[in-house]
Amino acid sequence: MEKEQKKIIVEIEDIISAYLIEMKEENDEFMRKFSTQIHNDQEKNLHTEANEQEDLETSDKVTKWTGAGYKRASQAYNQMKDQGPDPDDQTKESEQDPLLENVLTLRQKGMSIEEIAESLGKGQTEIELLLKFRQIM
């Protein structure tokens, strides 16, 4: 009976190991496709923005806008462009996900993924995925 139980335990361990390996391969494939999709989207956006810029330049040559409304809108646009990105946008991300902020802080302190997971009471896989997605975005 003990031999049968040990045999069943070994079989279950083999099945679980095979399942975990398959999951890891699927996750790696997903990450590759996700990275490729992001890269393709970025190229497409750059191409689209370049075309829109050309269209704007062409339309500016054809039609010259005048009037007080246009001047105010142009001044507001230039002021916004000079100010740069909104500083509140950077803090919104950390406010939305305190777990991510904690993970990044602990990682910068030099803690390993295992130590971070243990200190936050989360799984190692969850911490790894958080860090991987953060690097991509």
Coordinates of N, CA, C and O in Angstrom, one line a residue:
M1 N 0.8 -1.2 0.0 CA 0.0 0.0 0.0 C 0.9 1.3 0.0 O 0.6 2.2 -0.7
E2 N 1.9 1.3 0.8 CA 2.9 2.4 0.9 C 3.5 2.6 -0.5 O 3.7 3.7 -1.0
K3 N 3.9 1.5 -1.1 CA 4.5 1.6 -2.5 C 3.6 2.2 -3.5 O 4.0 3.0 -4.3
E4 N 2.3 1.8 -3.4 CA 1.3 2.4 -4.3 C 1.2 3.9 -4.1 O 1.1 4.6 -5.0
Q5 N 1.1 4.3 -2.8 CA 1.0 5.7 -2.5 C 2.2 6.5 -3.0 O 2.0 7.6 -3.5
K6 N 3.4 5.9 -2.8 CA 4.6 6.6 -3.2 C 4.6 6.8 -4.7 O 4.9 7.8 -5.3
K7 N 4.1 5.7 -5.4 CA 4.0 5.7 -6.9 C 3.0 6.8 -7.3 O 3.3 7.6 -8.2
I8 N 1.9 6.9 -6.7 CA 0.9 7.9 -7.0 C 1.4 9.3 -6.7 O 1.2 10.2 -7.6
I9 N 2.1 9.5 -5.6 CA 2.7 10.8 -5.3 C 3.7 11.2 -6.4 O 3.7 12.3 -6.8
V10 N 4.6 10.3 -6.8 CA 5.5 10.6 -7.9 C 4.8 10.9 -9.2 O 5.2 11.9 -9.8
E11 N 3.8 10.2 -9.5 CA 3.0 10.5 -10.7 C 2.4 11.9 -10.6 O 2.4 12.6 -11.6
I12 N 1.8 12.2 -9.5 CA 1.2 13.5 -9.3 C 2.2 14.6 -9.4 O 2.0 15.6 -10.1
E13 N 3.4 14.4 -8.8 CA 4.4 15.4 -8.9 C 4.9 15.6 -10.3 O 5.1 16.7 -10.8
D14 N 5.0 14.5 -11.1 CA 5.4 14.6 -12.5 C 4.3 15.4 -13.3 O 4.7 16.2 -14.2
I15 N 3.1 15.1 -13.0 CA 2.0 15.8 -13.7 C 2.0 17.3 -13.4 O 1.9 18.1 -14.3
I16 N 2.2 17.6 -12.2 CA 2.2 19.0 -11.8 C 3.4 19.7 -12.4 O 3.3 20.8 -12.9
S17 N 4.6 19.0 -12.4 CA 5.8 19.6 -13.0 C 5.6 19.9 -14.5 O 5.9 20.9 -15.0
A18 N 5.0 18.9 -15.2 CA 4.7 19.1 -16.6 C 3.7 20.3 -16.8 O 3.9 21.1 -17.7
Y19 N 2.7 20.4 -16.0 CA 1.8 21.5 -16.1 C 2.5 22.8 -15.9 O 2.2 23.8 -16.6
L20 N 3.3 22.9 -14.9 CA 4.0 24.2 -14.6 C 4.9 24.5 -15.7 O 5.0 25.7 -16.1
I21 N 5.6 23.6 -16.3 CA 6.5 23.8 -17.4 C 5.7 24.4 -18.6 O 6.1 25.3 -19.3
E22 N 4.5 23.7 -18.8 CA 3.7 24.1 -19.9 C 3.2 25.6 -19.7 O 3.1 26.4 -20.6
M23 N 2.8 25.9 -18.5 CA 2.3 27.2 -18.2 C 3.4 28.2 -18.4 O 3.2 29.3 -18.9
K24 N 4.6 27.9 -18.0 CA 5.8 28.8 -18.1 C 6.0 29.1 -19.6 O 6.2 30.2 -20.0
E25 N 6.0 28.0 -20.4 CA 6.1 28.2 -21.9 C 5.1 29.1 -22.5 O 5.3 30.0 -23.3
E26 N 3.8 28.9 -22.0 CA 2.7 29.7 -22.5 C 2.9 31.2 -22.1 O 2.6 32.1 -22.9
N27 N 3.3 31.4 -20.9 CA 3.5 32.7 -20.4 C 4.7 33.4 -21.1 O 4.6 34.6 -21.5
D28 N 5.7 32.7 -21.4 CA 6.8 33.2 -22.2 C 6.4 33.6 -23.6 O 6.7 34.7 -24.1
E29 N 5.6 32.8 -24.2 CA 5.1 33.0 -25.6 C 4.1 34.3 -25.5 O 4.2 35.1 -26.4
F30 N 3.3 34.3 -24.5 CA 2.4 35.5 -24.3 C 3.3 36.8 -24.2 O 3.0 37.8 -24.8
M31 N 4.3 36.7 -23.4 CA 5.1 37.9 -23.2 C 5.8 38.3 -24.5 O 5.9 39.5 -24.8
R32 N 6.3 37.4 -25.3 CA 6.9 37.7 -26.6 C 5.9 38.4 -27.5 O 6.1 39.4 -28.1
K33 N 4.7 37.8 -27.6 CA 3.6 38.4 -28.4 C 3.2 39.8 -27.9 O 3.0 40.7 -28.7
F34 N 3.1 39.9 -26.6 CA 2.7 41.2 -26.0 C 3.8 42.2 -26.3 O 3.5 43.3 -26.7
S35 N 5.1 41.9 -26.2 CA 6.1 42.8 -26.5 C 6.1 43.2 -28.0 O 6.3 44.4 -28.3
T36 N 5.9 42.2 -28.8 CA 5.9 42.5 -30.3 C 4.7 43.4 -30.6 O 4.8 44.3 -31.4
Q37 N 3.5 43.1 -30.0 CA 2.4 44.0 -30.2 C 2.6 45.4 -29.8 O 2.2 46.3 -30.5
I38 N 3.2 45.6 -28.6 CA 3.5 46.9 -28.1 C 4.4 47.6 -29.1 O 4.2 48.8 -29.5
H39 N 5.5 46.9 -29.5 CA 6.4 47.5 -30.5 C 5.7 47.9 -31.8 O 5.9 49.0 -32.3
N40 N 4.9 47.0 -32.3 CA 4.1 47.3 -33.5 C 3.2 48.5 -33.4 O 3.1 49.3 -34.2
D41 N 2.5 48.6 -32.2 CA 1.6 49.7 -31.9 C 2.4 51.0 -31.9 O 1.9 52.0 -32.4
Q42 N 3.6 51.0 -31.3 CA 4.4 52.2 -31.2 C 4.8 52.6 -32.6 O 4.8 53.8 -32.9
E43 N 5.2 51.7 -33.4 CA 5.6 52.1 -34.8 C 4.4 52.6 -35.5 O 4.6 53.6 -36.3
K44 N 3.3 52.0 -35.4 CA 2.1 52.5 -36.1 C 1.7 53.9 -35.6 O 1.3 54.7 -36.4
N45 N 1.8 54.1 -34.3 CA 1.5 55.5 -33.8 C 2.5 56.5 -34.3 O 2.1 57.6 -34.7
L46 N 3.8 56.1 -34.4 CA 4.7 57.1 -34.9 C 4.4 57.4 -36.4 O 4.5 58.6 -36.8
H47 N 4.1 56.4 -37.1 CA 3.8 56.6 -38.5 C 2.5 57.4 -38.7 O 2.4 58.3 -39.5
T48 N 1.5 57.1 -37.9 CA 0.2 57.9 -37.9 C 0.5 59.3 -37.5 O 0.0 60.3 -38.2
E49 N 1.3 59.6 -36.5 CA 1.6 60.9 -36.0 C 2.3 61.7 -37.1 O 2.1 62.9 -37.3
A50 N 3.2 61.0 -37.8 CA 4.0 61.7 -38.9 C 3.0 62.1 -40.0 O 3.1 63.2 -40.5
N51 N 2.1 61.2 -40.3 CA 1.1 61.5 -41.4 C 0.2 62.7 -41.0 O -0.1 63.6 -41.8
E52 N -0.2 62.7 -39.7 CA -1.1 63.8 -39.2 C -0.3 65.1 -39.2 O -0.9 66.1 -39.6
Q53 N 1.0 65.1 -38.9 CA 1.8 66.3 -38.9 C 1.9 66.8 -40.3 O 1.8 68.0 -40.5
E54 N 2.1 65.9 -41.3 CA 2.2 66.3 -42.7 C 0.9 66.9 -43.1 O 0.8 68.0 -43.8
D55 N -0.3 66.3 -42.7 CA -1.6 66.8 -43.0 C -1.8 68.2 -42.5 O -2.3 69.1 -43.1
L56 N -1.4 68.4 -41.2 CA -1.5 69.7 -40.6 C -0.7 70.8 -41.3 O -1.2 71.9 -41.5
E57 N 0.5 70.4 -41.6 CA 1.4 71.4 -42.3 C 0.8 71.7 -43.7 O 0.8 72.9 -44.1
T58 N 0.2 70.7 -44.4 CA -0.4 71.0 -45.7 C -1.6 71.9 -45.5 O -1.8 72.8 -46.3
S59 N -2.4 71.6 -44.5 CA -3.7 72.4 -44.3 C -3.3 73.8 -43.9 O -4.0 74.7 -44.2
D60 N -2.2 74.0 -43.1 CA -1.8 75.3 -42.7 C -1.4 76.1 -43.9 O -1.6 77.3 -44.0
K61 N -0.8 75.5 -44.9 CA -0.3 76.2 -46.1 C -1.5 76.6 -46.9 O -1.5 77.6 -47.6
V62 N -2.5 75.7 -47.0 CA -3.7 76.0 -47.8 C -4.6 77.0 -47.2 O -5.1 77.9 -47.8
T63 N -4.9 76.9 -45.9 CA -5.8 77.8 -45.2 C -5.1 78.5 -44.1 O -4.5 77.9 -43.2
K64 N -5.1 79.8 -44.0 CA -4.5 80.6 -43.0 C -5.6 81.0 -42.0 O -6.5 81.7 -42.4
W65 N -5.6 80.5 -40.8 CA -6.6 80.8 -39.8 C -6.3 82.2 -39.3 O -5.2 82.6 -39.0
T66 N -7.4 82.9 -39.0 CA -7.3 84.3 -38.4 C -8.4 84.4 -37.4 O -9.3 83.6 -37.2
G67 N -8.3 85.5 -36.6 CA -9.3 85.8 -35.6 C -8.8 85.6 -34.2 O -7.8 85.0 -33.9
A68 N -9.6 86.2 -33.3 CA -9.2 86.2 -31.9 C -9.3 84.8 -31.3 O -8.4 84.4 -30.5
G69 N -10.3 84.1 -31.7 CA -10.4 82.7 -31.1 C -9.3 81.8 -31.5 O -8.7 81.1 -30.6
Y70 N -8.8 81.9 -32.7 CA -7.7 81.1 -33.1 C -6.4 81.5 -32.4 O -5.6 80.7 -32.0
K71 N -6.2 82.8 -32.2 CA -5.0 83.3 -31.5 C -5.0 82.8 -30.1 O -4.0 82.4 -29.5
R72 N -6.2 82.9 -29.4 CA -6.2 82.4 -28.0 C -6.0 80.9 -27.9 O -5.3 80.5 -27.0
A73 N -6.6 80.2 -28.8 CA -6.3 78.7 -28.8 C -4.9 78.4 -29.1 O -4.3 77.5 -28.5
S74 N -4.3 79.1 -30.0 CA -2.9 78.9 -30.3 C -2.0 79.2 -29.1 O -1.0 78.5 -28.8
Q75 N -2.3 80.3 -28.4 CA -1.5 80.7 -27.3 C -1.6 79.6 -26.2 O -0.6 79.3 -25.5
A76 N -2.8 79.2 -25.9 CA -3.1 78.1 -24.9 C -2.3 76.9 -25.3 O -1.7 76.2 -24.4
Y77 N -2.4 76.5 -26.5 CA -1.7 75.3 -27.0 C -0.2 75.4 -26.7 O 0.5 74.5 -26.2
N78 N 0.4 76.6 -27.1 CA 1.8 76.8 -26.9 C 2.2 76.8 -25.5 O 3.3 76.3 -25.1
Q79 N 1.4 77.4 -24.6 CA 1.7 77.4 -23.2 C 1.7 75.9 -22.6 O 2.5 75.5 -21.9
M80 N 0.7 75.1 -23.0 CA 0.7 73.7 -22.6 C 1.9 73.0 -23.1 O 2.4 72.1 -22.4
K81 N 2.3 73.2 -24.3 CA 3.4 72.5 -24.9 C 4.7 72.9 -24.1 O 5.6 72.1 -23.9
D82 N 4.8 74.2 -23.8 CA 6.0 74.7 -23.0 C 6.1 74.1 -21.6 O 7.2 73.9 -21.1
Q83 N 4.9 73.9 -21.0 CA 4.9 73.4 -19.6 C 5.4 71.9 -19.5 O 5.9 71.5 -18.5
G84 N 5.2 71.2 -20.6 CA 5.7 69.8 -20.6 C 4.6 68.9 -20.0 O 3.4 69.3 -19.8
P85 N 4.9 67.6 -19.6 CA 3.9 66.7 -19.1 C 3.4 67.1 -17.8 O 4.1 67.8 -17.0
D86 N 2.2 66.7 -17.5 CA 1.5 67.1 -16.3 C 2.2 66.3 -15.1 O 2.2 65.1 -15.1
P87 N 2.7 67.0 -14.1 CA 3.3 66.3 -13.0 C 2.4 65.4 -12.2 O 2.8 64.4 -11.6
D88 N 1.1 65.7 -12.3 CA 0.1 64.9 -11.5 C 0.0 63.5 -12.2 O -0.4 62.5 -11.5
D89 N 0.2 63.4 -13.5 CA 0.1 62.1 -14.1 C 1.1 61.1 -13.6 O 0.8 59.9 -13.5
Q90 N 2.3 61.5 -13.2 CA 3.3 60.6 -12.6 C 2.8 60.1 -11.2 O 3.1 58.9 -10.9
T91 N 2.2 60.9 -10.4 CA 1.8 60.5 -9.1 C 0.5 59.7 -9.1 O 0.2 58.9 -8.2
K92 N -0.3 59.9 -10.2 CA -1.6 59.1 -10.3 C -1.3 57.6 -10.3 O -2.0 56.8 -9.7
E93 N -0.3 57.2 -11.0 CA 0.0 55.8 -11.2 C 0.4 55.2 -9.8 O -0.1 54.1 -9.5
S94 N 1.2 55.9 -9.0 CA 1.6 55.3 -7.7 C 0.4 55.3 -6.8 O 0.3 54.5 -5.9
E95 N -0.5 56.3 -6.9 CA -1.7 56.4 -6.0 C -2.6 55.3 -6.4 O -3.3 54.8 -5.5
Q96 N -2.7 54.9 -7.6 CA -3.7 53.9 -8.0 C -3.2 52.5 -7.6 O -4.1 51.6 -7.3
D97 N -1.9 52.2 -7.4 CA -1.5 50.9 -7.1 C -0.4 51.0 -6.0 O 0.8 51.0 -6.3
P98 N -0.8 51.0 -4.7 CA 0.2 51.1 -3.7 C 1.1 49.8 -3.6 O 2.2 49.9 -3.2
L99 N 0.5 48.7 -4.0 CA 1.3 47.4 -4.1 C 2.5 47.6 -5.0 O 3.6 47.3 -4.7
L100 N 2.2 48.1 -6.2 CA 3.3 48.4 -7.2 C 4.4 49.3 -6.6 O 5.6 49.1 -6.7
E101 N 3.9 50.4 -5.9 CA 4.8 51.3 -5.3 C 5.7 50.6 -4.3 O 6.9 50.8 -4.2
N102 N 5.1 49.8 -3.4 CA 5.8 49.0 -2.4 C 6.9 48.1 -3.0 O 8.0 48.0 -2.6
V103 N 6.4 47.4 -4.1 CA 7.3 46.4 -4.7 C 8.5 47.1 -5.3 O 9.7 46.7 -5.2
L104 N 8.2 48.2 -6.0 CA 9.3 49.0 -6.7 C 10.3 49.5 -5.6 O 11.5 49.5 -5.8
T105 N 9.8 50.0 -4.5 CA 10.6 50.6 -3.5 C 11.5 49.5 -2.9 O 12.7 49.7 -2.7
L106 N 10.9 48.3 -2.6 CA 11.7 47.2 -2.0 C 12.7 46.7 -3.0 O 13.8 46.3 -2.6
R107 N 12.4 46.7 -4.3 CA 13.3 46.2 -5.3 C 14.5 47.2 -5.4 O 15.6 46.7 -5.6
Q108 N 14.2 48.5 -5.3 CA 15.3 49.5 -5.4 C 16.2 49.3 -4.2 O 17.4 49.7 -4.3
K109 N 15.7 48.8 -3.1 CA 16.5 48.6 -1.9 C 17.4 47.4 -2.0 O 18.2 47.1 -1.2
G110 N 17.2 46.6 -3.1 CA 18.0 45.5 -3.3 C 17.5 44.2 -2.9 O 18.2 43.2 -2.8
M111 N 16.2 44.2 -2.5 CA 15.6 42.9 -2.0 C 15.3 42.0 -3.2 O 15.0 42.4 -4.3
S112 N 15.4 40.7 -2.9 CA 15.1 39.7 -4.0 C 13.6 39.6 -4.1 O 12.8 40.0 -3.2
I113 N 13.1 38.9 -5.1 CA 11.7 38.7 -5.4 C 11.1 37.9 -4.2 O 10.0 38.2 -3.7
E114 N 11.8 36.9 -3.8 CA 11.4 36.1 -2.7 C 11.2 36.9 -1.4 O 10.2 36.8 -0.7
E115 N 12.1 37.8 -1.1 CA 12.0 38.6 0.1 C 10.9 39.6 0.0 O 10.2 39.8 1.0
I116 N 10.7 40.1 -1.2 CA 9.6 41.1 -1.4 C 8.3 40.4 -1.2 O 7.4 40.9 -0.5
A117 N 8.1 39.2 -1.8 CA 6.9 38.5 -1.7 C 6.6 38.1 -0.3 O 5.4 38.3 0.2
E118 N 7.6 37.7 0.4 CA 7.4 37.3 1.8 C 7.0 38.5 2.7 O 6.1 38.5 3.5
S119 N 7.7 39.7 2.5 CA 7.4 40.8 3.3 C 6.0 41.4 3.0 O 5.4 42.0 3.9
L120 N 5.5 41.3 1.8 CA 4.2 41.8 1.4 C 3.1 40.8 1.5 O 1.9 41.2 1.3
G121 N 3.5 39.6 1.8 CA 2.4 38.5 1.9 C 1.8 38.2 0.6 O 0.6 37.9 0.5
K122 N 2.6 38.3 -0.5 CA 2.1 38.0 -1.8 C 2.9 36.8 -2.4 O 3.9 36.4 -1.8
G123 N 2.4 36.2 -3.5 CA 3.2 35.2 -4.1 C 4.3 35.7 -5.0 O 4.3 36.8 -5.5
Q124 N 5.3 34.8 -5.1 CA 6.5 35.2 -5.9 C 6.1 35.5 -7.4 O 6.6 36.4 -8.0
T125 N 5.2 34.7 -7.9 CA 4.8 34.8 -9.3 C 4.1 36.2 -9.5 O 4.4 36.9 -10.5
E126 N 3.3 36.6 -8.5 CA 2.6 37.8 -8.6 C 3.6 39.0 -8.6 O 3.5 39.9 -9.5
I127 N 4.6 38.9 -7.8 CA 5.7 40.0 -7.7 C 6.5 40.0 -9.1 O 6.7 41.0 -9.6
E128 N 6.8 38.8 -9.6 CA 7.6 38.7 -10.8 C 6.8 39.3 -12.0 O 7.3 40.1 -12.8
L129 N 5.5 39.0 -12.0 CA 4.6 39.6 -13.1 C 4.5 41.1 -13.0 O 4.5 41.8 -14.0
L130 N 4.3 41.6 -11.8 CA 4.2 43.0 -11.6 C 5.5 43.7 -12.1 O 5.4 44.7 -12.8
L131 N 6.7 43.1 -11.8 CA 7.9 43.7 -12.2 C 8.1 43.6 -13.7 O 8.5 44.5 -14.4
K132 N 7.7 42.5 -14.3 CA 7.8 42.3 -15.7 C 6.9 43.3 -16.5 O 7.3 43.9 -17.5
F133 N 5.7 43.4 -16.1 CA 4.8 44.3 -16.7 C 5.2 45.7 -16.6 O 5.0 46.6 -17.4
R134 N 5.8 46.0 -15.4 CA 6.3 47.4 -15.2 C 7.4 47.7 -16.1 O 7.5 48.9 -16.6
Q135 N 8.3 46.8 -16.4 CA 9.4 47.0 -17.3 C 8.9 47.3 -18.7 O 9.5 48.1 -19.5
I136 N 7.8 46.6 -19.1 CA 7.3 46.7 -20.5 C 6.6 48.1 -20.7 O 6.8 48.7 -21.7
M137 N 5.9 48.4 -19.7 CA 5.1 49.7 -19.9 C 5.9 50.9 -19.7 O 6.9 51.0 -19.4

